Coordinates of C-alpha atoms and ligand atoms in Angstrom, one line a residue:
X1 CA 0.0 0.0 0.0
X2 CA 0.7 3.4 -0.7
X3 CA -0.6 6.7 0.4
X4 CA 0.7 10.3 -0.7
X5 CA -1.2 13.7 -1.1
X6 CA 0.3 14.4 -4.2
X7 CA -0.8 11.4 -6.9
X8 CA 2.2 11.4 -8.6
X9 CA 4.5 10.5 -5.8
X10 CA 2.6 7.6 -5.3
X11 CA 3.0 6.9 -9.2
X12 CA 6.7 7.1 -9.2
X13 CA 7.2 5.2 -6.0
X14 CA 5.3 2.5 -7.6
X15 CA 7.2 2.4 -10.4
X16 CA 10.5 2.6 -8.3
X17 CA 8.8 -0.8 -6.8
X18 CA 7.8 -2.3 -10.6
X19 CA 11.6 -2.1 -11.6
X20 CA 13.5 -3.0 -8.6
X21 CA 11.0 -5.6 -6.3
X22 CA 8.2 -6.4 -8.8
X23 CA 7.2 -9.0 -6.3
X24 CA 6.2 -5.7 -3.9
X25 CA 4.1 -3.4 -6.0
X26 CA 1.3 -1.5 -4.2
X27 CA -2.2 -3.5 -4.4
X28 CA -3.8 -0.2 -3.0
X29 CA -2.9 3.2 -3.4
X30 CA -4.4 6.3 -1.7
X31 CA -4.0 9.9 -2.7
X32 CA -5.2 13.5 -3.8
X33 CA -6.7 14.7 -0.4
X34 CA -5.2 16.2 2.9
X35 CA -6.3 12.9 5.0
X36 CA -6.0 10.2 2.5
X37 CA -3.6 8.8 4.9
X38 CA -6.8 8.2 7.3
X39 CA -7.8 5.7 4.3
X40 CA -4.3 4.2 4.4
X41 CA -4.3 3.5 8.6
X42 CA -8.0 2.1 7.3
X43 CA -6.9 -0.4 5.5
X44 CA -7.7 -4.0 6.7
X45 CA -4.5 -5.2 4.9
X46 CA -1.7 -3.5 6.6
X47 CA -0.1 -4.3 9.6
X48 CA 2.7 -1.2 9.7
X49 CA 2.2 2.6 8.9
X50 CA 5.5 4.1 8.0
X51 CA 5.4 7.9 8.5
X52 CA 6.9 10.1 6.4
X53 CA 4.9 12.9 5.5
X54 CA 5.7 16.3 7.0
X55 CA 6.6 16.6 10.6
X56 CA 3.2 18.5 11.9
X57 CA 1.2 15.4 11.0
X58 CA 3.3 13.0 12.1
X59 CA 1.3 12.8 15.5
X60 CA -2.6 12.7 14.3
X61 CA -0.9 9.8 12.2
X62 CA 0.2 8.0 15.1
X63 CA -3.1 8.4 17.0
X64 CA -4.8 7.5 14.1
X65 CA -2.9 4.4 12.8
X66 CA -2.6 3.1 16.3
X67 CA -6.1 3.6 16.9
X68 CA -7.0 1.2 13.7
X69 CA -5.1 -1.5 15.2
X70 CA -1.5 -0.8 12.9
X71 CA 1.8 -0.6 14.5
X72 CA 3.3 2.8 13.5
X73 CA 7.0 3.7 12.8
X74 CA 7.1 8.0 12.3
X75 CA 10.1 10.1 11.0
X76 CA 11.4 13.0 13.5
X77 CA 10.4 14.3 15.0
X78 CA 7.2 12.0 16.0
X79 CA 5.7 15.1 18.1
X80 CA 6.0 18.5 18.9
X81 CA 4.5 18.8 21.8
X82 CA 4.4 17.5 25.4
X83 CA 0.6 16.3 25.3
X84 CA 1.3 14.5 21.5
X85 CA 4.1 12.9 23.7
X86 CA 1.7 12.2 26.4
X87 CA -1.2 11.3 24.0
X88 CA 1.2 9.0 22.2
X89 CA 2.2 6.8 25.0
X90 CA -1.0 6.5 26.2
X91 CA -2.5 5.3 22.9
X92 CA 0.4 3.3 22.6
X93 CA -0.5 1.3 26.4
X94 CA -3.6 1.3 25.6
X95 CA -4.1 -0.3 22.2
X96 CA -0.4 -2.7 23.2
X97 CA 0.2 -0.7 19.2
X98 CA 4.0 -0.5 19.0
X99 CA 4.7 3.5 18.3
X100 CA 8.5 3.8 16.9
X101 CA 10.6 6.7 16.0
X102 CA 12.6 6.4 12.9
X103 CA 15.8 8.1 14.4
X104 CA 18.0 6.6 11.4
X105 CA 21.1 8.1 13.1
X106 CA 20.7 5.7 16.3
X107 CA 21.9 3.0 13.8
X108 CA 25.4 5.3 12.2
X109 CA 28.5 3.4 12.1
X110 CA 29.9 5.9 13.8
X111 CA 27.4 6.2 16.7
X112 CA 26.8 1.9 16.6
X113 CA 30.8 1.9 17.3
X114 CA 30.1 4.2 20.3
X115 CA 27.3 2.9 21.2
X116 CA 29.8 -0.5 21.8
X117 CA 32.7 1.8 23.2
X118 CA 30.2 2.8 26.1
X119 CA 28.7 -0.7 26.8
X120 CA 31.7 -2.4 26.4
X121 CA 33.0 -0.2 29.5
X122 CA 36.0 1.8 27.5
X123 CA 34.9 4.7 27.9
X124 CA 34.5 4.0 31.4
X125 CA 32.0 5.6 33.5
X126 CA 29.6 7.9 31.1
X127 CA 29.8 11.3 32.6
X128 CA 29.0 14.4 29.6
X129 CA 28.2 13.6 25.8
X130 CA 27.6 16.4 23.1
X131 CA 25.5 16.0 20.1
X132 CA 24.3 18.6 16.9
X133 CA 22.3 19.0 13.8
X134 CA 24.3 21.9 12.6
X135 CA 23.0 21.1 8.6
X136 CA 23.0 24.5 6.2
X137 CA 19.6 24.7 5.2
X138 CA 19.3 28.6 4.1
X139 CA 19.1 28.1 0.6
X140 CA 16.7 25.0 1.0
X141 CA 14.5 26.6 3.5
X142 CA 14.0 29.8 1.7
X143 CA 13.7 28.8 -1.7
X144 CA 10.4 28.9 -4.3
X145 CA 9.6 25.0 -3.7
X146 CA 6.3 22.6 -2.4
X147 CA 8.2 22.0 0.8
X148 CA 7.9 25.3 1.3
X149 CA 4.8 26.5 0.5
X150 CA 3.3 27.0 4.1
X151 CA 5.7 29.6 5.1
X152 CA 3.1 32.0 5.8
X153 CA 4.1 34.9 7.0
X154 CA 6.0 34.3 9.6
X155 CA 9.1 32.1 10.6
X156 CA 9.5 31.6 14.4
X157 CA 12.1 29.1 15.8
X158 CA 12.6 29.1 19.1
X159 CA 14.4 26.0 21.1
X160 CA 15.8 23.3 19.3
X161 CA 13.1 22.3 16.7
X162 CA 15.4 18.6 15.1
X163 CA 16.7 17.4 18.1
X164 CA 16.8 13.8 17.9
X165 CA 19.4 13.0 15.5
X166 CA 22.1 13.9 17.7
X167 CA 20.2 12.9 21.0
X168 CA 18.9 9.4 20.5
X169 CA 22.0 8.2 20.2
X170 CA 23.5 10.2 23.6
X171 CA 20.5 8.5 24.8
X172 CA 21.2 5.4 23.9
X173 CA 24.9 6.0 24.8
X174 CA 23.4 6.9 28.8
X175 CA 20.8 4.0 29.0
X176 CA 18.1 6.7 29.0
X177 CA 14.9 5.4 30.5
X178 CA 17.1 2.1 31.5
X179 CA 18.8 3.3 34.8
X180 CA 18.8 7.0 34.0
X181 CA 16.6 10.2 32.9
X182 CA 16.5 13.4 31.6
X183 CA 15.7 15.4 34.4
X184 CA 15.8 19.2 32.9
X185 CA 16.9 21.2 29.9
X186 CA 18.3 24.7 29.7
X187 CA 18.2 26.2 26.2
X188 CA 19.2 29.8 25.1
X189 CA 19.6 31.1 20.8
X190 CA 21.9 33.2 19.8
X191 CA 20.5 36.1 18.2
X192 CA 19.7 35.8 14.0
X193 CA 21.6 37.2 11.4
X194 CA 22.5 34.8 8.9
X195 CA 18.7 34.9 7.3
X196 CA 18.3 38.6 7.2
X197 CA 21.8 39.0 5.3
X198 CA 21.0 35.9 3.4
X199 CA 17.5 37.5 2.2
X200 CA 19.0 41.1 1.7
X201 CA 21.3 39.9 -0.9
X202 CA 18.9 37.5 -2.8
X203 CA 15.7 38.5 -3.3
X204 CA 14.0 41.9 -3.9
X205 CA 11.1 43.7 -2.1
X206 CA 8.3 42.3 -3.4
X207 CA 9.2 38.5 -2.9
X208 CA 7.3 36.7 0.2
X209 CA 10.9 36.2 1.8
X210 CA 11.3 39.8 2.0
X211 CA 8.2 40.2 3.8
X212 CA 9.1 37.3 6.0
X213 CA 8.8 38.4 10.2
X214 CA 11.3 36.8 11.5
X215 CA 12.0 35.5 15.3
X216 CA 14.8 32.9 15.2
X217 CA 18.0 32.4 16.7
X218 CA 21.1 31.2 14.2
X219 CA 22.3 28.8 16.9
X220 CA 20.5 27.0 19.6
X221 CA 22.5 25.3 22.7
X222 CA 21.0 23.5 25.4
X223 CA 21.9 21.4 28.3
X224 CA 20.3 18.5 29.9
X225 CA 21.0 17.2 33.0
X226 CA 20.4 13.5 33.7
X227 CA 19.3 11.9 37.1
X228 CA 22.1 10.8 37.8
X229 CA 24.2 13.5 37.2
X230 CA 25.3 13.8 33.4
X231 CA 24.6 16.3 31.3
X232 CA 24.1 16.2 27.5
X233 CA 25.0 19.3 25.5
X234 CA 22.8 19.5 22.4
X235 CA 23.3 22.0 19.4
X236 CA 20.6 23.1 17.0
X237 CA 21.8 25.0 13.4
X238 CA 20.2 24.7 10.4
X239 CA 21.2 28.2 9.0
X240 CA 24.8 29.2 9.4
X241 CA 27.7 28.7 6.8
X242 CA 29.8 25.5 7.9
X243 CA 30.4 21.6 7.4
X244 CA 27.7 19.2 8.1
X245 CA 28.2 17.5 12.2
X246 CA 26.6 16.0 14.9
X247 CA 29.4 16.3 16.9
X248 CA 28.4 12.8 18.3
X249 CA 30.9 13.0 21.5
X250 CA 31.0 10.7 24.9
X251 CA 32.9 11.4 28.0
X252 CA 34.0 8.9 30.0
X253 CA 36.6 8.5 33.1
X254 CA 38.4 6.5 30.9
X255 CA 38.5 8.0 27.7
X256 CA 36.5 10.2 24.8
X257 CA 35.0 9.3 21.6
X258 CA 34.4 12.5 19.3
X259 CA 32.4 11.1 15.4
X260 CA 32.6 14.2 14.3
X261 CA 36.7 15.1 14.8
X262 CA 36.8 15.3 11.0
X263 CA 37.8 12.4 10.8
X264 CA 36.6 10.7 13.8
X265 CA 38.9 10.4 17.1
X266 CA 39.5 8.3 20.3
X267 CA 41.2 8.7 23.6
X268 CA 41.4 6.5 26.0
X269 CA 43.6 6.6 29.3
X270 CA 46.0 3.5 29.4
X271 CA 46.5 4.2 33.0
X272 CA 44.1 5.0 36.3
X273 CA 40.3 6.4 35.1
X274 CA 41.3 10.2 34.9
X275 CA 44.8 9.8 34.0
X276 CA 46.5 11.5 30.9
X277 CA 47.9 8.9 28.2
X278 CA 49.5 12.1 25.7
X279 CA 48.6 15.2 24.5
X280 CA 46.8 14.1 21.2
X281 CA 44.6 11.8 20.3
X282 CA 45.2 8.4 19.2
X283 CA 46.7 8.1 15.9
X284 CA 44.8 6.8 12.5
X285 CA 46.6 2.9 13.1
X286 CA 45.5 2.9 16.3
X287 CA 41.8 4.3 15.9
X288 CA 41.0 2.0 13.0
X289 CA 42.1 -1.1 14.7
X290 CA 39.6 0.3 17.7
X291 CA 37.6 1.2 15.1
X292 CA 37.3 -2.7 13.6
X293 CA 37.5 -4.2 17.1
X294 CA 34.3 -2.7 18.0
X295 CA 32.2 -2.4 15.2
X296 CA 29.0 -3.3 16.2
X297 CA 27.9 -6.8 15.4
X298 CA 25.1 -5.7 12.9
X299 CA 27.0 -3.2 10.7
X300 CA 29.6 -6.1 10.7
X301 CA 27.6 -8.3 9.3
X302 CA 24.8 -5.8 6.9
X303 CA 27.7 -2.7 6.9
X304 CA 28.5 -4.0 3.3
X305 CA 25.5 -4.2 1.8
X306 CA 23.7 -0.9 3.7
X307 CA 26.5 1.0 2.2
X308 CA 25.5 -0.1 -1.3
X309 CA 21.7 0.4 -0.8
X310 CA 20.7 2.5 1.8
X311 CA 20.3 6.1 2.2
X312 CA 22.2 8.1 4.3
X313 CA 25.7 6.5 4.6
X314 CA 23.2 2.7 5.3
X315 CA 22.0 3.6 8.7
X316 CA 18.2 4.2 7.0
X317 CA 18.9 0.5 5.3
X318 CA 20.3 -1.1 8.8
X319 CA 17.4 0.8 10.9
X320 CA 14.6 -1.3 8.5
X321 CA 16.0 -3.9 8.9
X322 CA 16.5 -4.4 12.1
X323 CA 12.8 -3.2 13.4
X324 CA 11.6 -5.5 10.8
X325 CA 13.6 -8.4 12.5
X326 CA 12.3 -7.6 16.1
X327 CA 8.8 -7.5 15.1
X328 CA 9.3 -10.3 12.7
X329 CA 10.3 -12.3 15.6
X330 CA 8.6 -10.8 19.1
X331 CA 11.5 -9.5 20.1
X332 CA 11.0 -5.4 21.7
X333 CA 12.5 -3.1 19.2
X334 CA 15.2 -1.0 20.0
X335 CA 13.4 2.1 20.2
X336 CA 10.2 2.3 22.1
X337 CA 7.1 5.0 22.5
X338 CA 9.2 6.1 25.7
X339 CA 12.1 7.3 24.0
X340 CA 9.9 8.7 21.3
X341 CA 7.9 10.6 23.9
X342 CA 11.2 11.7 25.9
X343 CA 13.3 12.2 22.7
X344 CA 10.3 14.8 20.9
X345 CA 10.2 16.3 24.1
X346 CA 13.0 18.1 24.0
X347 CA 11.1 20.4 21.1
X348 CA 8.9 22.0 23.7
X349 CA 10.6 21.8 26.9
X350 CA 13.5 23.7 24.7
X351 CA 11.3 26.3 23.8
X352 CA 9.9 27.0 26.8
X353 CA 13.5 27.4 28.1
X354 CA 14.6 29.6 25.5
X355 CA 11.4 31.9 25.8
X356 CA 12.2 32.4 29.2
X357 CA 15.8 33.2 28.6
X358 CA 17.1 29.9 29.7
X359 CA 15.7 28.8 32.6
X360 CA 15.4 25.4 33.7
X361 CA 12.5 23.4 32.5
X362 CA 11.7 19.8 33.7
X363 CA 11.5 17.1 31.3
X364 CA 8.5 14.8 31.9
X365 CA 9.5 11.6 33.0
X366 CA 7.0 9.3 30.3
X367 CA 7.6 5.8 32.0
X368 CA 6.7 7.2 35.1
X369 CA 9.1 5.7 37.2
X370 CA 10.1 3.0 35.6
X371 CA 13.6 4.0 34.3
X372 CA 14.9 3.5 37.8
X373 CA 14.3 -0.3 37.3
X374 CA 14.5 -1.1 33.7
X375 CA 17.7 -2.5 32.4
X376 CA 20.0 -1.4 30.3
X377 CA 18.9 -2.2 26.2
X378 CA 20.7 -4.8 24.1
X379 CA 20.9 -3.7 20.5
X380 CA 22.0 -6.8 18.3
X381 CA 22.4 -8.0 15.5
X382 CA 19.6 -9.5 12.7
X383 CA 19.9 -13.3 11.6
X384 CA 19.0 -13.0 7.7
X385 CA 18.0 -16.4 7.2
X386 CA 15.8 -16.4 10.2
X387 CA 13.9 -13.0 7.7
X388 CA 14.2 -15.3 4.4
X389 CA 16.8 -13.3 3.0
X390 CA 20.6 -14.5 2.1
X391 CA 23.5 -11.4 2.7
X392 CA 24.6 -11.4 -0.7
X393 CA 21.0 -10.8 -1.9
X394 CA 18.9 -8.7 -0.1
Ligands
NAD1 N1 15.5 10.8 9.3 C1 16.1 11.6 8.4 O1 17.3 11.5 8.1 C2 15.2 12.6 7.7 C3 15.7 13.3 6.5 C4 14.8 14.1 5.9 C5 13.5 14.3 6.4 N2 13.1 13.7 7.5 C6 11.8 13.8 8.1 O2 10.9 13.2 7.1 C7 9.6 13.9 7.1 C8 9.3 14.3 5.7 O3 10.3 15.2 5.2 P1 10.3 15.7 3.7 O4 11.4 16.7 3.6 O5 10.3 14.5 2.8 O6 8.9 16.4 3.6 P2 8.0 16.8 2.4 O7 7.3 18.1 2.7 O8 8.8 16.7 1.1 O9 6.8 15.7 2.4 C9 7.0 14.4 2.4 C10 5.9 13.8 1.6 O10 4.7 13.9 2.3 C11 3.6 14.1 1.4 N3 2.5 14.8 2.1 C12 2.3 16.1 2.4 N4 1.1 16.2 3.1 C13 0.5 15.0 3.1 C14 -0.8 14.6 3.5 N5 -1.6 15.4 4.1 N6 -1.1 13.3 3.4 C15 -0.2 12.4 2.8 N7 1.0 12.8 2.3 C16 1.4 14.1 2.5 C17 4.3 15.1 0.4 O11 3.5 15.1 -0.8 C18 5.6 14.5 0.2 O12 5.7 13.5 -0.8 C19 9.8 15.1 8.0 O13 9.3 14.9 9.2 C20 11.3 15.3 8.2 O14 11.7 15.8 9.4 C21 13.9 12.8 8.2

């Protein structure tokens, strides 16, 4: 089945399917009308929604799909607000529908290698990790395009709007909601420039992004601070001139991973937690033979082929295919409506901060209470045979 407003995305996705799986062409197609994805959650024949329509539908969508009975896996992020959060995870409990966020980056080689660093006990104990989406988007954002045709008249960003790529990992790095939380968040922006200079040199007077009234920051930082005493530093900038990064770093007492080093780096103390091993970080022998000893088990044994197939570097390829396995096979997925709910939090509660000039703002604890007893998650790997498929032909 497929469902998109616009008819001829559904066309061209179906002939995407026709040429490369003909064996999984659409037998229904929906389209044409703002909620032709109600007919899609609807349909007695499907047993997953996969969201990817824009982000301010993404929670009706939940609600709705879980509601018809359908297990529902939605891009980032899966709400915007605290009561979609809240709305979510009830729904979630109450129809036992599994509600997933597709937070692609969770399954990066990069952040599946730290991911291992921090659970194999490397790092030592987990004390501070930093994360971004700093991705130049001026151009994109502000150009003549359908993505951008409900610009309105305003444009107000306040708070850290994309959080998740970077934090789902830290998450996941911490054992959020498995032995810790995120207690509160303090979030300030800079002040915005790069969008008025940007405009003021590209369009003239009369275009809409002239007339644009604008209230957002170039640069958001905020910092959460954990239960149990870490904090997570999270950077939001979508707008400024500079390389791509998610900074993706993790202190420990033993060492510090930082993805985003350009290229990536590792230090680790070969003496006492705390103690100094050199000025500089290990060299490129030594961090690739790190590197291969702790490759995660499932991007040693997909990496290949996710690299050949899937989008965004294969994480998109391995993060299918591993939800698939766990539902395929009754096992809980990796992700769950918790750390969707505490994840998409982070858009309000950041806001909230940020209006009020960075104060602190509590973060609502959605298991409600029981990250002080669940354990620590085990993300492994997918047996192929076990889904019907063979690793040199997927
Ligand atoms: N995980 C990632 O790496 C990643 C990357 C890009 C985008 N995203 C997320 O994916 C989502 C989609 O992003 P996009 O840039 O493709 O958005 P988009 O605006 O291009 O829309 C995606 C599709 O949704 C369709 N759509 C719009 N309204 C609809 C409706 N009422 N019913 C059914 N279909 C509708 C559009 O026609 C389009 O084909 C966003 O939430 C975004 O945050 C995630």
């Amino acid at each position: 089945m497929l469902c998109d407003l616009r008819k001829e995305a559904v066309d061209s996705n179906q002939k995407w399917l026709e040429k490369n799986c003909p064996r999984k062409v659409a037998k229904r197609m929906y389209s044409g009308y703002g909620e032709c994805w109600k007919e899609a959650c609807d349909d007695s024949g499907v047993d997953v929604i996969y969201v990817a329509a824009p982000a301010y539908l993404h929670a009706s969508i939940a609600l709705y799909g879980m509601n018809a009975g359908k297990h529902v896996f939605v891009e980032v992020p899966a709400a915007r607000t605290i009561d979609d959060c809240w709305n979510i995870v009830e729904t979630s409990e109450r129809t036992r529908r599994h509600c997933m966020m597709l937070e692609n980056c969770c399954y990066g080689e990069e952040e599946m290698l730290a991911w291992n660093l921090c659970h194999e006990g490397l790092l030592g104990s987990i004390s501070h990790a930093e994360g971004a989406y700093i991705h130049n988007l001026t151009k994109r954002h502000l150009e003549n395009s359908f993505r951008n045709r409900g610009h309105g008249k305003k444009s107000y960003c306040r708070g850290n709007t994309y959080p998740t790529h970077p934090l789902g990992p830290i998450c996941q790095y911490l054992d959020i909601n498995h032995g810790d939380r995120m207690n509160t968040i303090v979030s300030v922006s800079s002040g915005g420039f790069t969008w008025k200079d940007y405009i003021a040199e590209t369009f003239g007077p009369d275009d809409w992004q002239s007339k644009l009234e604008l209230d957002r920051g170039d640069i958001n930082t905020s910092i959460i601070k954990t239960a149990r005493g870490r904090t997570i530093m999270l950077q939001y900038d979508v707008t400024t001139p500079r390389p791509y990064s998610r900074i993706n770093l993790v202190q420990g007492s033993r060492g510090c991973f930082w993805g985003y080093g350009f290229p990536a780096r590792l230090y680790l103390t070969k003496g006492r937690p705390g103690t100094e091993s050199g000025k500089d970080w290990m060299s490129r022998d030594e961090y690739e033979k790190y590197a291969a000893k702790y490759r995660h088990p499932l991007w040693r044994s997909v990496g290949g082929i996710a690299k050949k197939v899937g989008g965004h570097g294969g994480m998109d390829f391995i993060m299918d295919l591993r939800w698939a396995y766990c539902l395929q096979n009754g096992m809980p997925l990796d992700m769950d409506v918790y750390d969707l709910a505490s994840w998409s939090s982070i858009v309000e509660c950041s806001r909230k901060s940020d209006i009020a000039g960075g104060a602190p703002v509590e973060i609502p604890d959605f298991t409600r209470g029981a990250w002080k007893t669940a354990k620590p998650r085990k993300i492994g790997d997918v047996d192929l045979g076990k889904m019907g498929l063979d690793a040199k032909n997927v």
